[in-house]
Amino acid sequence: MAHAASLIVRRKSVTSTQDIARDLAIGSIVVADHQTAGRGRLDHRWEAPPGSALLVSFVLRPNPLLSLAAGVAAAEACGQGVRLKWPNDLLLKGGKVGGVLVEATPIKAICGIGINLSWAPAGGSKLNQPREPLLERLRRKVDTWSAAPSLEVLARWRELSDTLGKSVRVELPGRAVEGLAEDIGPGGEIIVDGVPYSAGSIIHL
Ligand code: BTN
């Protein structure tokens, strides 16, 4: 999709860019300076002081590997050695610098990306890059990677991964398992000691 044709909606303050994007056509992009109810994965909140982060949602066609593809796109757009913690946390110097939240219906996927630029929460990292050039690179990368063949997405995710080869704890509803993160499977699941996990979060041990 030619990104020059996409609609960009810019807002000073929104509840969440995801909420605005939900009602827009495929190809639209929503960017805000501030979110009053930013959301992360697994019902976490996503907080950032006004003007301190890139907060953007892309309206895309649904695609089963979209959340990994968006992580790859965001890591490449950031550069600076940003790497991926499964499934799609962006890590810089060991701290989380950004994240991806995909909310999908059968006809639309709202792909939200948040990147800390001039502020980070305790334990997090900030990218210290200007927002607009980063957004421009991200648009191009999201166009490319959201349309890429699955095998290419998986191969690039493996290259950018900070998780594979590490001992990890997989936190699942009601239990946790520890083991070696060996690979990702064809659907993007993390394979720990031979067992695929597709939900939950992981901690690098
Ligand atoms: C995560 O790491 O848990 C995902 C964070 C995703 C945050 C972004 S900011 C833009 C978009 N709007 C939201 O409310 N969330 C995503």
PDB file of N, CA and C in Angstrom, residues 14-67:
ATOM      1  N   VAL A  14      -6.184  12.240  23.320  1.00  0.00           N
ATOM      2  CA  VAL A  14      -7.226  11.232  23.065  1.00  0.00           C
ATOM      3  C   VAL A  14      -7.273  10.291  24.273  1.00  0.00           C
ATOM      4  N   THR A  15      -8.312   9.494  24.362  1.00  0.00           N
ATOM      5  CA  THR A  15      -8.280   8.434  25.377  1.00  0.00           C
ATOM      6  C   THR A  15      -7.149   7.484  25.001  1.00  0.00           C
ATOM      7  N   SER A  16      -7.283   6.897  23.792  1.00  0.00           N
ATOM      8  CA  SER A  16      -6.258   6.017  23.237  1.00  0.00           C
ATOM      9  C   SER A  16      -6.336   6.184  21.718  1.00  0.00           C
ATOM     10  N   THR A  17      -5.210   6.218  21.049  1.00  0.00           N
ATOM     11  CA  THR A  17      -5.238   6.306  19.574  1.00  0.00           C
ATOM     12  C   THR A  17      -5.986   5.106  18.996  1.00  0.00           C
ATOM     13  N   GLN A  18      -5.994   3.985  19.727  1.00  0.00           N
ATOM     14  CA  GLN A  18      -6.718   2.788  19.265  1.00  0.00           C
ATOM     15  C   GLN A  18      -8.218   3.087  19.112  1.00  0.00           C
ATOM     16  N   ASP A  19      -8.755   3.915  20.049  1.00  0.00           N
ATOM     17  CA  ASP A  19     -10.195   4.205  20.035  1.00  0.00           C
ATOM     18  C   ASP A  19     -10.584   5.025  18.812  1.00  0.00           C
ATOM     19  N   ILE A  20      -9.709   5.947  18.393  1.00  0.00           N
ATOM     20  CA  ILE A  20      -9.999   6.778  17.213  1.00  0.00           C
ATOM     21  C   ILE A  20      -9.847   5.920  15.947  1.00  0.00           C
ATOM     22  N   ALA A  21      -8.790   5.107  15.928  1.00  0.00           N
ATOM     23  CA  ALA A  21      -8.467   4.325  14.724  1.00  0.00           C
ATOM     24  C   ALA A  21      -9.561   3.314  14.395  1.00  0.00           C
ATOM     25  N   ARG A  22     -10.209   2.819  15.420  1.00  0.00           N
ATOM     26  CA  ARG A  22     -11.194   1.743  15.243  1.00  0.00           C
ATOM     27  C   ARG A  22     -12.273   2.088  14.214  1.00  0.00           C
ATOM     28  N   ASP A  23     -12.622   3.387  14.129  1.00  0.00           N
ATOM     29  CA  ASP A  23     -13.719   3.798  13.244  1.00  0.00           C
ATOM     30  C   ASP A  23     -13.235   4.250  11.872  1.00  0.00           C
ATOM     31  N   LEU A  24     -11.944   4.144  11.600  1.00  0.00           N
ATOM     32  CA  LEU A  24     -11.399   4.655  10.338  1.00  0.00           C
ATOM     33  C   LEU A  24     -11.139   3.520   9.344  1.00  0.00           C
ATOM     34  N   ALA A  25     -10.937   3.919   8.080  1.00  0.00           N
ATOM     35  CA  ALA A  25     -10.734   2.940   7.009  1.00  0.00           C
ATOM     36  C   ALA A  25      -9.326   2.356   7.066  1.00  0.00           C
ATOM     37  N   ILE A  26      -9.198   1.163   6.473  1.00  0.00           N
ATOM     38  CA  ILE A  26      -7.870   0.537   6.348  1.00  0.00           C
ATOM     39  C   ILE A  26      -6.937   1.502   5.618  1.00  0.00           C
ATOM     40  N   GLY A  27      -5.736   1.645   6.129  1.00  0.00           N
ATOM     41  CA  GLY A  27      -4.765   2.591   5.570  1.00  0.00           C
ATOM     42  C   GLY A  27      -4.638   3.848   6.408  1.00  0.00           C
ATOM     43  N   SER A  28      -5.599   4.078   7.325  1.00  0.00           N
ATOM     44  CA  SER A  28      -5.551   5.291   8.147  1.00  0.00           C
ATOM     45  C   SER A  28      -4.527   5.145   9.267  1.00  0.00           C
ATOM     46  N   ILE A  29      -4.084   6.309   9.745  1.00  0.00           N
ATOM     47  CA  ILE A  29      -3.088   6.351  10.828  1.00  0.00           C
ATOM     48  C   ILE A  29      -3.537   7.428  11.813  1.00  0.00           C
ATOM     49  N   VAL A  30      -3.460   7.135  13.100  1.00  0.00           N
ATOM     50  CA  VAL A  30      -3.810   8.117  14.134  1.00  0.00           C
ATOM     51  C   VAL A  30      -2.584   8.374  15.007  1.00  0.00           C
ATOM     52  N   VAL A  31      -2.249   9.653  15.172  1.00  0.00           N
ATOM     53  CA  VAL A  31      -1.101  10.029  16.014  1.00  0.00           C
ATOM     54  C   VAL A  31      -1.601  11.024  17.049  1.00  0.00           C
ATOM     55  N   ALA A  32      -1.175  10.860  18.282  1.00  0.00           N
ATOM     56  CA  ALA A  32      -1.588  11.804  19.334  1.00  0.00           C
ATOM     57  C   ALA A  32      -0.374  12.238  20.155  1.00  0.00           C
ATOM     58  N   ASP A  33      -0.491  13.460  20.709  1.00  0.00           N
ATOM     59  CA  ASP A  33       0.567  13.945  21.620  1.00  0.00           C
ATOM     60  C   ASP A  33       0.421  13.311  22.995  1.00  0.00           C
ATOM     61  N   HIS A  34      -0.840  13.012  23.346  1.00  0.00           N
ATOM     62  CA  HIS A  34      -1.088  12.498  24.701  1.00  0.00           C
ATOM     63  C   HIS A  34      -2.280  11.555  24.706  1.00  0.00           C
ATOM     64  N   GLN A  35      -2.218  10.535  25.566  1.00  0.00           N
ATOM     65  CA  GLN A  35      -3.355   9.622  25.770  1.00  0.00           C
ATOM     66  C   GLN A  35      -3.736   9.663  27.248  1.00  0.00           C
ATOM     67  N   THR A  36      -5.028   9.778  27.508  1.00  0.00           N
ATOM     68  CA  THR A  36      -5.478   9.780  28.901  1.00  0.00           C
ATOM     69  C   THR A  36      -5.767   8.356  29.392  1.00  0.00           C
ATOM     70  N   ALA A  37      -5.912   7.421  28.468  1.00  0.00           N
ATOM     71  CA  ALA A  37      -6.167   6.017  28.845  1.00  0.00           C
ATOM     72  C   ALA A  37      -5.463   5.096  27.855  1.00  0.00           C
ATOM     73  N   GLY A  38      -4.149   5.301  27.718  1.00  0.00           N
ATOM     74  CA  GLY A  38      -3.361   4.460  26.807  1.00  0.00           C
ATOM     75  C   GLY A  38      -3.339   3.026  27.311  1.00  0.00           C
ATOM     76  N   ARG A  39      -3.429   2.096  26.367  1.00  0.00           N
ATOM     77  CA  ARG A  39      -3.497   0.680  26.744  1.00  0.00           C
ATOM     78  C   ARG A  39      -2.249  -0.064  26.284  1.00  0.00           C
ATOM     79  N   GLY A  40      -1.830  -1.030  27.119  1.00  0.00           N
ATOM     80  CA  GLY A  40      -0.778  -1.949  26.727  1.00  0.00           C
ATOM     81  C   GLY A  40      -1.358  -3.343  26.588  1.00  0.00           C
ATOM     82  N   ARG A  41      -0.501  -4.307  26.302  1.00  0.00           N
ATOM     83  CA  ARG A  41      -0.938  -5.704  26.235  1.00  0.00           C
ATOM     84  C   ARG A  41      -1.350  -6.175  27.622  1.00  0.00           C
ATOM     85  N   LEU A  42      -2.136  -7.225  27.664  1.00  0.00           N
ATOM     86  CA  LEU A  42      -2.481  -7.917  28.898  1.00  0.00           C
ATOM     87  C   LEU A  42      -3.099  -6.965  29.928  1.00  0.00           C
ATOM     88  N   ASP A  43      -3.931  -6.041  29.425  1.00  0.00           N
ATOM     89  CA  ASP A  43      -4.657  -5.103  30.294  1.00  0.00           C
ATOM     90  C   ASP A  43      -3.757  -4.150  31.066  1.00  0.00           C
ATOM     91  N   HIS A  44      -2.532  -3.972  30.638  1.00  0.00           N
ATOM     92  CA  HIS A  44      -1.674  -2.977  31.290  1.00  0.00           C
ATOM     93  C   HIS A  44      -2.042  -1.582  30.775  1.00  0.00           C
ATOM     94  N   ARG A  45      -1.679  -0.579  31.558  1.00  0.00           N
ATOM     95  CA  ARG A  45      -1.843   0.801  31.073  1.00  0.00           C
ATOM     96  C   ARG A  45      -0.569   1.204  30.349  1.00  0.00           C
ATOM     97  N   TRP A  46      -0.689   2.151  29.447  1.00  0.00           N
ATOM     98  CA  TRP A  46       0.498   2.680  28.768  1.00  0.00           C
ATOM     99  C   TRP A  46       0.534   4.175  29.049  1.00  0.00           C
ATOM    100  N   GLU A  47       1.487   4.616  29.861  1.00  0.00           N
ATOM    101  CA  GLU A  47       1.525   6.012  30.318  1.00  0.00           C
ATOM    102  C   GLU A  47       2.696   6.739  29.681  1.00  0.00           C
ATOM    103  N   ALA A  48       2.466   8.006  29.327  1.00  0.00           N
ATOM    104  CA  ALA A  48       3.560   8.866  28.858  1.00  0.00           C
ATOM    105  C   ALA A  48       3.122  10.316  29.018  1.00  0.00           C
ATOM    106  N   PRO A  49       3.987  11.180  29.590  1.00  0.00           N
ATOM    107  CA  PRO A  49       3.632  12.598  29.686  1.00  0.00           C
ATOM    108  C   PRO A  49       3.405  13.198  28.289  1.00  0.00           C
ATOM    109  N   PRO A  50       2.578  14.268  28.179  1.00  0.00           N
ATOM    110  CA  PRO A  50       2.285  14.852  26.872  1.00  0.00           C
ATOM    111  C   PRO A  50       3.553  15.176  26.085  1.00  0.00           C
ATOM    112  N   GLY A  51       3.574  14.801  24.819  1.00  0.00           N
ATOM    113  CA  GLY A  51       4.677  15.155  23.927  1.00  0.00           C
ATOM    114  C   GLY A  51       5.952  14.358  24.111  1.00  0.00           C
ATOM    115  N   SER A  52       5.928  13.349  24.965  1.00  0.00           N
ATOM    116  CA  SER A  52       7.183  12.656  25.292  1.00  0.00           C
ATOM    117  C   SER A  52       7.384  11.352  24.528  1.00  0.00           C
ATOM    118  N   ALA A  53       6.373  10.948  23.724  1.00  0.00           N
ATOM    119  CA  ALA A  53       6.440   9.616  23.101  1.00  0.00           C
ATOM    120  C   ALA A  53       5.827   9.660  21.709  1.00  0.00           C
ATOM    121  N   LEU A  54       6.166   8.687  20.898  1.00  0.00           N
ATOM    122  CA  LEU A  54       5.422   8.461  19.648  1.00  0.00           C
ATOM    123  C   LEU A  54       4.273   7.525  19.988  1.00  0.00           C
ATOM    124  N   LEU A  55       3.061   8.003  19.778  1.00  0.00           N
ATOM    125  CA  LEU A  55       1.848   7.236  20.094  1.00  0.00           C
ATOM    126  C   LEU A  55       1.050   7.144  18.805  1.00  0.00           C
ATOM    127  N   VAL A  56       0.989   5.980  18.201  1.00  0.00           N
ATOM    128  CA  VAL A  56       0.401   5.884  16.869  1.00  0.00           C
ATOM    129  C   VAL A  56      -0.356   4.571  16.707  1.00  0.00           C
ATOM    130  N   SER A  57      -1.462   4.643  15.969  1.00  0.00           N
ATOM    131  CA  SER A  57      -2.211   3.430  15.620  1.00  0.00           C
ATOM    132  C   SER A  57      -2.391   3.378  14.107  1.00  0.00           C
ATOM    133  N   PHE A  58      -2.134   2.209  13.536  1.00  0.00           N
ATOM    134  CA  PHE A  58      -2.299   1.970  12.106  1.00  0.00           C
ATOM    135  C   PHE A  58      -3.513   1.067  11.912  1.00  0.00           C
ATOM    136  N   VAL A  59      -4.363   1.423  10.953  1.00  0.00           N
ATOM    137  CA  VAL A  59      -5.508   0.565  10.623  1.00  0.00           C
ATOM    138  C   VAL A  59      -5.089  -0.304   9.439  1.00  0.00           C
ATOM    139  N   LEU A  60      -5.035  -1.614   9.678  1.00  0.00           N
ATOM    140  CA  LEU A  60      -4.454  -2.529   8.687  1.00  0.00           C
ATOM    141  C   LEU A  60      -5.407  -3.694   8.422  1.00  0.00           C
ATOM    142  N   ARG A  61      -5.087  -4.438   7.361  1.00  0.00           N
ATOM    143  CA  ARG A  61      -5.818  -5.687   7.140  1.00  0.00           C
ATOM    144  C   ARG A  61      -5.361  -6.708   8.170  1.00  0.00           C
ATOM    145  N   PRO A  62      -6.286  -7.530   8.666  1.00  0.00           N
ATOM    146  CA  PRO A  62      -5.869  -8.552   9.633  1.00  0.00           C
ATOM    147  C   PRO A  62      -4.861  -9.514   9.007  1.00  0.00           C
ATOM    148  N   ASN A  63      -3.960  -9.999   9.827  1.00  0.00           N
ATOM    149  CA  ASN A  63      -2.891 -10.887   9.344  1.00  0.00           C
ATOM    150  C   ASN A  63      -2.369 -11.577  10.594  1.00  0.00           C
ATOM    151  N   PRO A  64      -2.314 -12.907  10.593  1.00  0.00           N
ATOM    152  CA  PRO A  64      -2.005 -13.617  11.837  1.00  0.00           C
ATOM    153  C   PRO A  64      -0.646 -13.274  12.438  1.00  0.00           C
ATOM    154  N   LEU A  65       0.301 -12.839  11.613  1.00  0.00           N
ATOM    155  CA  LEU A  65       1.623 -12.513  12.168  1.00  0.00           C
ATOM    156  C   LEU A  65       1.820 -11.013  12.348  1.00  0.00           C
ATOM    157  N   LEU A  66       0.697 -10.264  12.315  1.00  0.00           N
ATOM    158  CA  LEU A  66       0.831  -8.805  12.334  1.00  0.00           C
ATOM    159  C   LEU A  66       1.559  -8.284  13.567  1.00  0.00           C
ATOM    160  N   SER A  67       1.325  -8.900  14.718  1.00  0.00           N
ATOM    161  CA  SER A  67       1.964  -8.322  15.907  1.00  0.00           C
ATOM    162  C   SER A  67       3.484  -8.520  15.851  1.00  0.00           C
TER     163      SER A  67
END
